[in-house]
């Protein structure tokens, strides 16, 4: 017995060339019969999280969304929103390790729509849809108190600066690009880039590679002075929430009553979501602008088409991020003599014996998908660009200090600045309000 | 009034107290967090540079141990180092974990303190200045400008990216199904048959697909000889052709050379000497005169050419003569000199390396020369060459040796079937047609083997057997030529002899099927063209002008014959 | 007149907003419904198919957790209990003992115990296993293939996009239902037989 094994062993040694092992399970040695009464131990198979907890997550989500809405609209209490935010940070962030989150759920939905083989879990659908529905009715209360990514950024806001308007508008174009790319990559199966580049999930998991740690730390450090940078200038889900929020029937307002344009709330929003009231003498239109607007309208289809065309031209470079395409490319380059060594991936592929033509056909199909998707992505971005520019020509008279429905996160920081709020809370009488000398506000009056 | 003011003052003092407490806590935790971060970064850098689980020191000691396996001191050293390494790894893990939790706690406290401090400082606007809403138009103008620039910039970037990325792949043709070979990766069967890529033509069975070739020529008078060129050093390998390039190799005691000749002009495109191959033996092995140092015929896969020499040196050059890779397979134990020719299968270079020490089938990667598999074979030494055909359901590599003719899966090297029917020193390569394999050796037999569920010999013939020349099977007939001058034609399904002809000189070269005719060259260079039919019908007898042992190559409307000194191009 | 037109404008705006509101609300509901019809009641978790795995050692490095969730598991029903275990011993090992110079496992996670002549039992200590797969390679090449890598679900976080799966050269990672979270070999593979 032993000699035979030794012989096999030495023959194996002799063939010490890099034989490519393709996991062939061969019973080379017979299974023993034990005489001493030894019993083989069982293989332990620890189970993953039970499905009960998944339903629990959904319940907690619904409860948190409802509470957030209640706190923002009915109670109008910043403190309660803050506490709920801390709870969400702990539950959805550190306990559930930030996964699955509503921001990432966009990708799962895109993937499910274009890949019938992928079975999307119920909780993911609800994590995608519920915040949108709530926002559609009540504004972005999700952002304020439920989203763990938002919560961790909110937790580090210390000395927020106000970003110049033009810069804020420019940067807020980026989430559209990010959303478009994320949907494209998810739909084609190339990968989930939101998850890959999520700066905060590393903190939630207490585990990330070096680059992710650096990214996360930088984002948080930035977040101490630029409040919620990811939420405002990166979050792709925020695009959808922005749209929903703009259409919302009931949105939080700064004042519970009316606005007397006392200006006390002007600097209260760290996110720059407050629209100031116009002075009566403001002119609303300029002559030259009308001409430029007309030109823009005419150019709109050209821009959309042009962007779409450029997007379609990106099919080769973007499709490379798909593992099948990059494998096919590698194999092609190797066969054509442009590479001197094979990679693990190509070796593994060649060992499967799958015909090359099949791989190339798959790669071609994916590139076609990227081609079509690129048209849509480009067109989408072009359209958004034009709409944004058009909106910058049009201005409605702003009669009072109010929130920007699209970007207001319903965090409730501005409530306490409003004297009408203080009347509502009973800290001031209506008479005192009328005589309010704004230059004389003190800390005591402010802290509710 | 006074009471209210007093109360206000009291509250103000209290809040100031809390503010200061918070400030101090913040400073302390900030410092602690800072120190901890620095420690963790240092830890990280340290483990990045030295991975405890793949330690250099341990590997070096292990190689030493291979030489002195019983050195107990060394063993103790290794064990101690290994223990240290493992401990270091797990300690590092622990450090990361604990460090992160600690850091998290400090940062949390720091944040709470800072948050408290900032909440005590509400943000009020400077009411002495106006709300500056007239600045709104300017900011809008600015926004429009920058957004426009931003959008154009993005598009420009995307465009450049899109255009730049296409160049390399476009040259190859991306993934579009095109006619030329490079895109699908390997040469297709059609392309292989369109060229003459190895010994005895495409697939190695002696079938020529270019049938519009001359039937008459005369070397001495120059009739139908388009050009002839002298090949500097000796070699018995046959010319191979891809496109308009002809490849040959030569070798003598001092040098090994590979050549490329232009098929139209008959001029050398390049000559490459291969004298500095790593692992090449100092002294050349012993070979006989009629085998030489460059007996194996080269092969090509459409982008590269491969040559094997009697020293065991194997080299891969691209079509421009640039060396891609070269190595030595170990000097073959072969008393005549290695002569089995090379053949490629997709991305593999296959070598029948049957020697006195045993039989082996080697597969090297055509790209890198790395060994993909080395399959031992249960046979003795052989000088025959491989045949690679699709036998209906699968591709098979069929090798003739003593005592078995064996078939292998070219992708994995695994044996598919074997038939015991051979004896002696095997030189003729197999023939194949229509689901049957034919092998022959002098003093053994000519066997007709039928493939199917299993391979079995269905007929044998024992007269006038060949010892060097390989047999040729057409759809109905089998042609066998012998080194003493006989040519036999049999019915390939039954083994019944149809005719036997005797010629003046013997045959080392093998017959080639060209449409309805067979071209067969004898040792003096005379080529006989006769009909591939059940009755012998000689069409022509063509002199070359010198001796020849190689296999002619048939390409387009020309024939290329390598004599002992020159390469001839025969065409109208 | 101006007042009326501005009021009209507001009414029109309101109408547009309300109709958009309903359309959007219905579309989200519709989308959710479509996906719901194709959804699963249970979560999908990540798992490695050991028959596709090529033991490239990337599982150990690419998990988001510092101590990878991928561990080696041992199918005792398939094991040959050999003295000369190619998953335990280094290829060049001169002595068949438990010395560090003989062991293949870099972190010493495989424990070798004598059972009876000539059988030895090999168990994996998951606390020590890093998931590199060196032992798996040895066992598959020269042994019965009873050692293989699996993601352990008491550790695995089940990320939306598994960062090991993303980098696996042979695409051996799949999503499997949480009720059948392992792809096993040997007699244990019947544990999760479908249907």
JSON list of C-alpha atoms in Angstrom, two decimals, chain A residues 74-78 256 415-429 445-448:
[
{"chain": "A", "resi": 74, "resn": "UNK", "atom": "CA", "xyz": [-46.01, 66.72, 12.50]},
{"chain": "A", "resi": 75, "resn": "UNK", "atom": "CA", "xyz": [-43.63, 67.11, 15.41]},
{"chain": "A", "resi": 76, "resn": "UNK", "atom": "CA", "xyz": [-41.15, 69.26, 13.52]},
{"chain": "A", "resi": 77, "resn": "UNK", "atom": "CA", "xyz": [-38.51, 68.27, 15.97]},
{"chain": "A", "resi": 78, "resn": "UNK", "atom": "CA", "xyz": [-34.87, 68.30, 14.95]},
{"chain": "A", "resi": 256, "resn": "UNK", "atom": "CA", "xyz": [-44.99, 76.39, 10.34]},
{"chain": "A", "resi": 415, "resn": "UNK", "atom": "CA", "xyz": [-37.05, 74.94, 12.07]},
{"chain": "A", "resi": 416, "resn": "UNK", "atom": "CA", "xyz": [-35.61, 76.31, 15.29]},
{"chain": "A", "resi": 417, "resn": "UNK", "atom": "CA", "xyz": [-34.34, 79.47, 13.57]},
{"chain": "A", "resi": 418, "resn": "UNK", "atom": "CA", "xyz": [-37.82, 80.56, 12.58]},
{"chain": "A", "resi": 419, "resn": "UNK", "atom": "CA", "xyz": [-39.53, 82.84, 15.10]},
{"chain": "A", "resi": 420, "resn": "UNK", "atom": "CA", "xyz": [-42.92, 81.42, 14.08]},
{"chain": "A", "resi": 421, "resn": "UNK", "atom": "CA", "xyz": [-41.63, 78.02, 15.17]},
{"chain": "A", "resi": 422, "resn": "UNK", "atom": "CA", "xyz": [-40.76, 79.45, 18.54]},
{"chain": "A", "resi": 423, "resn": "UNK", "atom": "CA", "xyz": [-44.27, 80.84, 18.79]},
{"chain": "A", "resi": 424, "resn": "UNK", "atom": "CA", "xyz": [-45.60, 77.36, 17.94]},
{"chain": "A", "resi": 425, "resn": "UNK", "atom": "CA", "xyz": [-43.47, 75.86, 20.69]},
{"chain": "A", "resi": 426, "resn": "UNK", "atom": "CA", "xyz": [-44.64, 78.42, 23.16]},
{"chain": "A", "resi": 427, "resn": "UNK", "atom": "CA", "xyz": [-41.26, 80.04, 23.71]},
{"chain": "A", "resi": 428, "resn": "UNK", "atom": "CA", "xyz": [-42.49, 83.33, 22.41]},
{"chain": "A", "resi": 429, "resn": "UNK", "atom": "CA", "xyz": [-45.84, 84.99, 22.31]},
{"chain": "A", "resi": 445, "resn": "UNK", "atom": "CA", "xyz": [-33.98, 81.92, 22.69]},
{"chain": "A", "resi": 446, "resn": "UNK", "atom": "CA", "xyz": [-32.57, 79.69, 20.07]},
{"chain": "A", "resi": 447, "resn": "UNK", "atom": "CA", "xyz": [-32.04, 76.47, 21.99]},
{"chain": "A", "resi": 448, "resn": "UNK", "atom": "CA", "xyz": [-35.46, 74.87, 22.20]}
]
